[in-house]
Short mmCIF file of C-alpha atoms and ligand atoms in Angstrom, two decimals:
data_model
loop_
_atom_site.label_atom_id
_atom_site.label_comp_id
_atom_site.label_asym_id
_atom_site.label_seq_id
_atom_site.Cartn_x
_atom_site.Cartn_y
_atom_site.Cartn_z
CA MET Z 1 23.32 -2.82 -13.93
CA THR Z 2 22.68 -3.59 -10.26
CA MET Z 3 20.62 -6.57 -9.20
CA ILE Z 4 17.89 -4.23 -7.96
CA ALA Z 5 17.74 -2.37 -11.29
CA ASP Z 6 17.56 -5.68 -13.11
CA ASN Z 7 14.80 -6.95 -10.80
CA LEU Z 8 12.82 -3.75 -11.30
CA LEU Z 9 12.91 -4.23 -15.06
CA ARG Z 10 11.62 -7.75 -14.62
CA VAL Z 11 8.80 -6.68 -12.30
CA ARG Z 12 7.75 -3.86 -14.61
CA SER Z 13 7.65 -6.29 -17.50
CA ARG Z 14 5.53 -8.75 -15.48
CA ILE Z 15 3.11 -5.90 -14.75
CA ALA Z 16 3.01 -4.79 -18.38
CA GLN Z 17 2.34 -8.32 -19.60
CA ALA Z 18 -0.40 -8.91 -17.04
CA ALA Z 19 -2.02 -5.60 -17.90
CA LEU Z 20 -1.93 -6.07 -21.66
CA ALA Z 21 -3.27 -9.63 -21.29
CA CYS Z 22 -6.49 -8.24 -19.81
CA GLY Z 23 -6.76 -5.07 -21.87
CA ARG Z 24 -5.47 -2.61 -19.28
CA THR Z 25 -2.79 0.00 -19.86
CA PRO Z 26 0.31 -0.66 -17.74
CA ASP Z 27 0.34 3.04 -16.81
CA SER Z 28 -2.90 2.58 -14.87
CA ILE Z 29 -1.03 0.51 -12.26
CA VAL Z 30 1.30 2.06 -9.69
CA LEU Z 31 4.23 -0.01 -8.44
CA LEU Z 32 5.13 0.43 -4.80
CA ALA Z 33 8.56 -0.98 -3.88
CA VAL Z 34 8.33 -2.50 -0.40
CA SER Z 35 11.72 -1.79 1.15
CA LYS Z 36 11.14 -3.13 4.68
CA LYS Z 37 14.27 -4.81 6.10
CA PHE Z 38 16.42 -3.33 3.33
CA ASP Z 39 18.65 -0.35 3.96
CA ALA Z 40 18.69 3.16 2.55
CA ASP Z 41 21.33 2.18 0.02
CA ALA Z 42 18.97 -0.39 -1.53
CA VAL Z 43 16.33 2.33 -1.83
CA ARG Z 44 18.89 4.61 -3.53
CA GLN Z 45 19.61 1.88 -6.06
CA ALA Z 46 15.91 1.49 -6.81
CA PHE Z 47 15.55 5.25 -7.16
CA ALA Z 48 18.48 5.32 -9.59
CA ALA Z 49 16.50 2.76 -11.64
CA GLY Z 50 13.47 5.06 -11.76
CA GLN Z 51 11.46 3.92 -8.73
CA THR Z 52 10.02 6.73 -6.59
CA ALA Z 53 7.24 5.20 -4.42
CA PHE Z 54 8.26 3.04 -1.46
CA GLY Z 55 6.35 1.09 1.17
CA GLU Z 56 7.40 0.43 4.76
CA ASN Z 57 5.82 -1.85 7.37
CA TYR Z 58 7.66 -0.91 10.52
CA ILE Z 59 7.14 2.70 11.53
CA GLN Z 60 10.46 3.50 13.20
CA GLU Z 61 12.46 1.73 10.50
CA GLY Z 62 10.54 3.69 7.89
CA VAL Z 63 11.01 7.04 9.64
CA ASP Z 64 14.77 6.44 9.92
CA LYS Z 65 14.98 5.64 6.19
CA ILE Z 66 12.87 8.66 5.26
CA ALA Z 67 15.33 10.86 7.17
CA ALA Z 68 18.37 9.21 5.61
CA LEU Z 69 16.91 9.73 2.12
CA ALA Z 70 15.52 13.24 2.55
CA ASP Z 71 17.70 14.43 -0.35
CA LEU Z 72 15.64 12.34 -2.83
CA PRO Z 73 12.12 13.16 -4.11
CA LEU Z 74 10.48 9.96 -2.82
CA GLN Z 75 6.90 9.13 -1.86
CA TRP Z 76 6.53 7.06 1.30
CA HIS Z 77 3.67 4.68 2.05
CA CYS Z 78 3.00 3.17 5.48
CA ILE Z 79 1.61 -0.33 4.86
CA GLY Z 80 1.97 -1.94 8.29
CA PRO Z 81 -0.05 -2.05 11.51
CA ILE Z 82 -0.20 1.24 13.43
CA GLN Z 83 -0.40 1.30 17.22
CA SER Z 84 -1.87 4.42 18.78
CA ASN Z 85 1.48 5.58 20.15
CA LYS Z 86 2.92 5.58 16.60
CA THR Z 87 0.28 7.65 14.81
CA ARG Z 88 2.18 10.93 15.30
CA LEU Z 89 5.32 9.60 13.61
CA VAL Z 90 3.21 8.35 10.70
CA ALA Z 91 1.28 11.62 10.37
CA GLU Z 92 4.50 13.65 10.41
CA HIS Z 93 6.60 11.62 8.00
CA PHE Z 94 4.59 9.53 5.55
CA ASP Z 95 2.63 10.56 2.43
CA TRP Z 96 0.24 7.62 2.35
CA VAL Z 97 -1.20 5.10 4.84
CA HIS Z 98 -2.73 1.84 3.54
CA SER Z 99 -3.49 0.24 6.87
CA ILE Z 100 -6.37 2.19 8.42
CA ASP Z 101 -8.43 -0.40 10.28
CA ARG Z 102 -10.33 1.64 12.85
CA LEU Z 103 -11.76 5.12 13.25
CA LYS Z 104 -9.53 5.91 16.23
CA THR Z 105 -6.38 5.57 14.12
CA ALA Z 106 -7.85 7.70 11.33
CA GLN Z 107 -8.87 10.42 13.80
CA ARG Z 108 -5.45 10.57 15.42
CA LEU Z 109 -3.69 10.70 12.04
CA SER Z 110 -5.93 13.57 10.95
CA GLU Z 111 -5.39 15.51 14.19
CA GLN Z 112 -1.64 14.96 14.10
CA ARG Z 113 -1.05 15.77 10.43
CA PRO Z 114 1.22 18.85 10.47
CA ILE Z 115 -0.25 22.13 9.20
CA GLY Z 116 1.15 22.93 5.79
CA LYS Z 117 1.56 19.32 4.66
CA ALA Z 118 -0.75 17.88 2.02
CA PRO Z 119 -3.57 15.76 3.44
CA LEU Z 120 -2.46 12.22 4.28
CA GLN Z 121 -3.62 9.89 1.48
CA VAL Z 122 -5.25 6.85 3.05
CA CYS Z 123 -6.71 3.44 2.26
CA ILE Z 124 -8.85 1.28 4.50
CA GLN Z 125 -7.44 -2.19 5.05
CA VAL Z 126 -10.10 -4.84 4.47
CA ASN Z 127 -9.93 -8.36 5.88
CA ILE Z 128 -11.10 -9.76 2.57
CA ASP Z 129 -10.58 -13.47 3.26
CA GLY Z 130 -12.03 -13.42 6.74
CA GLY Z 131 -9.07 -14.64 8.80
CA SER Z 132 -10.28 -14.37 12.40
CA ASN Z 133 -7.08 -12.97 13.92
CA LYS Z 134 -6.14 -10.79 10.99
CA SER Z 135 -6.02 -7.03 10.91
CA GLY Z 136 -8.37 -5.21 8.61
CA VAL Z 137 -12.02 -4.24 8.74
CA ALA Z 138 -14.72 -6.79 7.92
CA PRO Z 139 -16.12 -6.13 4.42
CA GLU Z 140 -19.56 -5.29 5.81
CA ALA Z 141 -18.08 -2.60 8.07
CA VAL Z 142 -16.10 -0.78 5.39
CA LEU Z 143 -18.81 1.57 4.14
CA GLU Z 144 -19.36 3.12 7.56
CA LEU Z 145 -15.64 3.56 8.27
CA ALA Z 146 -15.15 5.01 4.78
CA ARG Z 147 -17.84 7.63 5.35
CA GLN Z 148 -16.39 8.54 8.74
CA THR Z 149 -12.89 8.79 7.31
CA GLN Z 150 -14.10 11.09 4.57
CA GLY Z 151 -15.30 13.45 7.27
CA LEU Z 152 -11.79 13.96 8.68
CA ALA Z 153 -10.15 17.24 7.68
CA HIS Z 154 -6.55 16.22 7.08
CA LEU Z 155 -7.05 12.82 5.45
CA HIS Z 156 -7.97 12.06 1.87
CA LEU Z 157 -9.59 8.65 1.49
CA ARG Z 158 -8.25 7.05 -1.71
CA GLY Z 159 -9.38 3.44 -1.52
CA LEU Z 160 -8.96 -0.06 -0.11
CA MET Z 161 -6.02 -2.30 0.71
CA THR Z 162 -5.98 -6.08 1.14
CA ILE Z 163 -3.40 -8.67 2.27
CA PRO Z 164 -4.98 -12.06 1.55
CA GLU Z 165 -3.38 -15.30 2.66
CA PRO Z 166 -1.12 -16.80 -0.02
CA ALA Z 167 -3.35 -18.58 -2.52
CA VAL Z 168 -2.77 -22.16 -3.67
CA ASP Z 169 -3.11 -21.30 -7.35
CA LEU Z 170 -4.08 -18.57 -9.79
CA ASP Z 171 -7.81 -19.36 -9.62
CA ALA Z 172 -7.85 -19.06 -5.84
CA ALA Z 173 -5.91 -15.80 -6.01
CA LEU Z 174 -8.33 -14.46 -8.61
CA ALA Z 175 -11.35 -15.42 -6.49
CA VAL Z 176 -10.18 -13.47 -3.45
CA HIS Z 177 -8.96 -10.43 -5.41
CA GLN Z 178 -12.22 -10.30 -7.30
CA ARG Z 179 -14.11 -10.09 -4.02
CA ALA Z 180 -12.06 -7.02 -3.18
CA ARG Z 181 -12.77 -5.54 -6.59
CA GLU Z 182 -16.51 -6.10 -6.13
CA LEU Z 183 -16.41 -4.37 -2.75
CA PHE Z 184 -14.47 -1.48 -4.29
CA ASP Z 185 -17.04 -1.14 -7.09
CA ALA Z 186 -19.93 -1.36 -4.61
CA LEU Z 187 -18.47 1.49 -2.53
CA ASN Z 188 -18.05 3.61 -5.63
CA ALA Z 189 -21.63 2.85 -6.61
CA GLN Z 190 -22.51 4.45 -3.24
CA GLY Z 191 -20.68 7.58 -4.38
CA LEU Z 192 -17.40 7.26 -2.46
CA GLY Z 193 -15.21 8.24 -5.41
CA LEU Z 194 -12.34 5.88 -4.63
CA ASP Z 195 -9.47 5.57 -7.11
CA THR Z 196 -7.05 3.18 -5.41
CA LEU Z 197 -7.25 -0.57 -4.96
CA SER Z 198 -4.00 -1.57 -3.23
CA MET Z 199 -3.58 -5.32 -3.70
CA GLY Z 200 -1.08 -7.75 -5.17
CA MET Z 201 2.43 -8.64 -4.00
CA THR Z 202 5.34 -10.65 -5.46
CA GLY Z 203 3.42 -13.93 -5.55
CA ASP Z 204 0.06 -12.80 -6.84
CA LEU Z 205 0.53 -9.62 -8.83
CA GLU Z 206 -0.81 -11.11 -12.07
CA ALA Z 207 -4.09 -12.14 -10.40
CA ALA Z 208 -4.32 -8.73 -8.75
CA VAL Z 209 -3.82 -6.88 -12.04
CA GLN Z 210 -6.42 -9.07 -13.72
CA SER Z 211 -8.85 -8.24 -10.90
CA GLY Z 212 -8.40 -4.49 -11.21
CA SER Z 213 -5.66 -3.61 -8.74
CA THR Z 214 -4.37 -0.06 -9.22
CA MET Z 215 -1.42 -0.32 -6.83
CA LEU Z 216 0.90 -3.29 -6.36
CA ARG Z 217 3.12 -3.63 -3.29
CA VAL Z 218 6.17 -5.64 -4.30
CA GLY Z 219 9.13 -6.40 -2.05
CA THR Z 220 10.86 -9.73 -2.65
CA ALA Z 221 10.87 -9.58 -6.45
CA ILE Z 222 12.65 -6.20 -6.30
CA PHE Z 223 14.99 -6.36 -3.31
CA GLY Z 224 15.39 -10.12 -2.82
CA LYS Z 225 14.47 -12.39 0.06
CA ARG Z 226 14.17 -10.88 3.52
CA ASP Z 227 15.86 -12.52 6.55
C1 LIG X 301 6.00 -7.35 2.94
C2 LIG X 301 4.74 -6.81 2.37
C3 LIG X 301 4.54 -6.70 0.98
C4 LIG X 301 5.54 -7.22 -0.04
O1 LIG X 301 5.52 -8.62 -0.06
P1 LIG X 301 6.43 -9.44 -1.10
O2 LIG X 301 5.82 -10.79 -1.07
O3 LIG X 301 7.82 -9.41 -0.55
O4 LIG X 301 6.32 -8.78 -2.42
C5 LIG X 301 3.36 -6.11 0.53
N1 LIG X 301 2.43 -5.66 1.39
C6 LIG X 301 2.58 -5.74 2.72
C7 LIG X 301 1.51 -5.21 3.61
C8 LIG X 301 3.72 -6.33 3.25
O5 LIG X 301 3.84 -6.44 4.58
#
């Protein structure tokens, strides 16, 4: 078994344990393998071990990998910052975008989504822990951006994404993830119909699962340390 296959087993078992510990079914949680800085061969190894959904931060790196792996039935998620001059590449090549943080980006992605492709599945990135120079929309601005995004023809708004600062311990991680969960529930109480809460990485996936995450983005625990 390759190291990546072995790591994937371990991550899936961490997810299953965390889910069962809080009465959730492991199947209700999607695992995204974050392959940034790893090559197409690493992605092939993960695919051979049953992994089909992959996340990329850097647009050009992601597009190159998508092309190199076009023979495999993979789902690609853009999880990094998107400058205006990169929206076309994202709209043409990715299946999901987690990092919508302003209307302009959402509008360009919708306009540039090729005819004949499924709508781009999108999440709004929320600055849940209030870092002043962090990307992501302030929690109080999410409802308006969500409604505007839902009005765009070639996007399908699925939910929220967060990247909190590393927490000092489990309680701190739980506190911040639970704020995201409350925001998610509040938006759904307003009728938004969201089904995706993208939060939790290698270091905090247990806290994220306990707080209701539906999609984990895990890199290091699957592929190893990045340079
Ligand atoms: C790199 C990255 C991840 C994965 O982080 P790990 O700690 O390596 O699991 C998840 N989400 C985003 C947005 C990232 O940039």
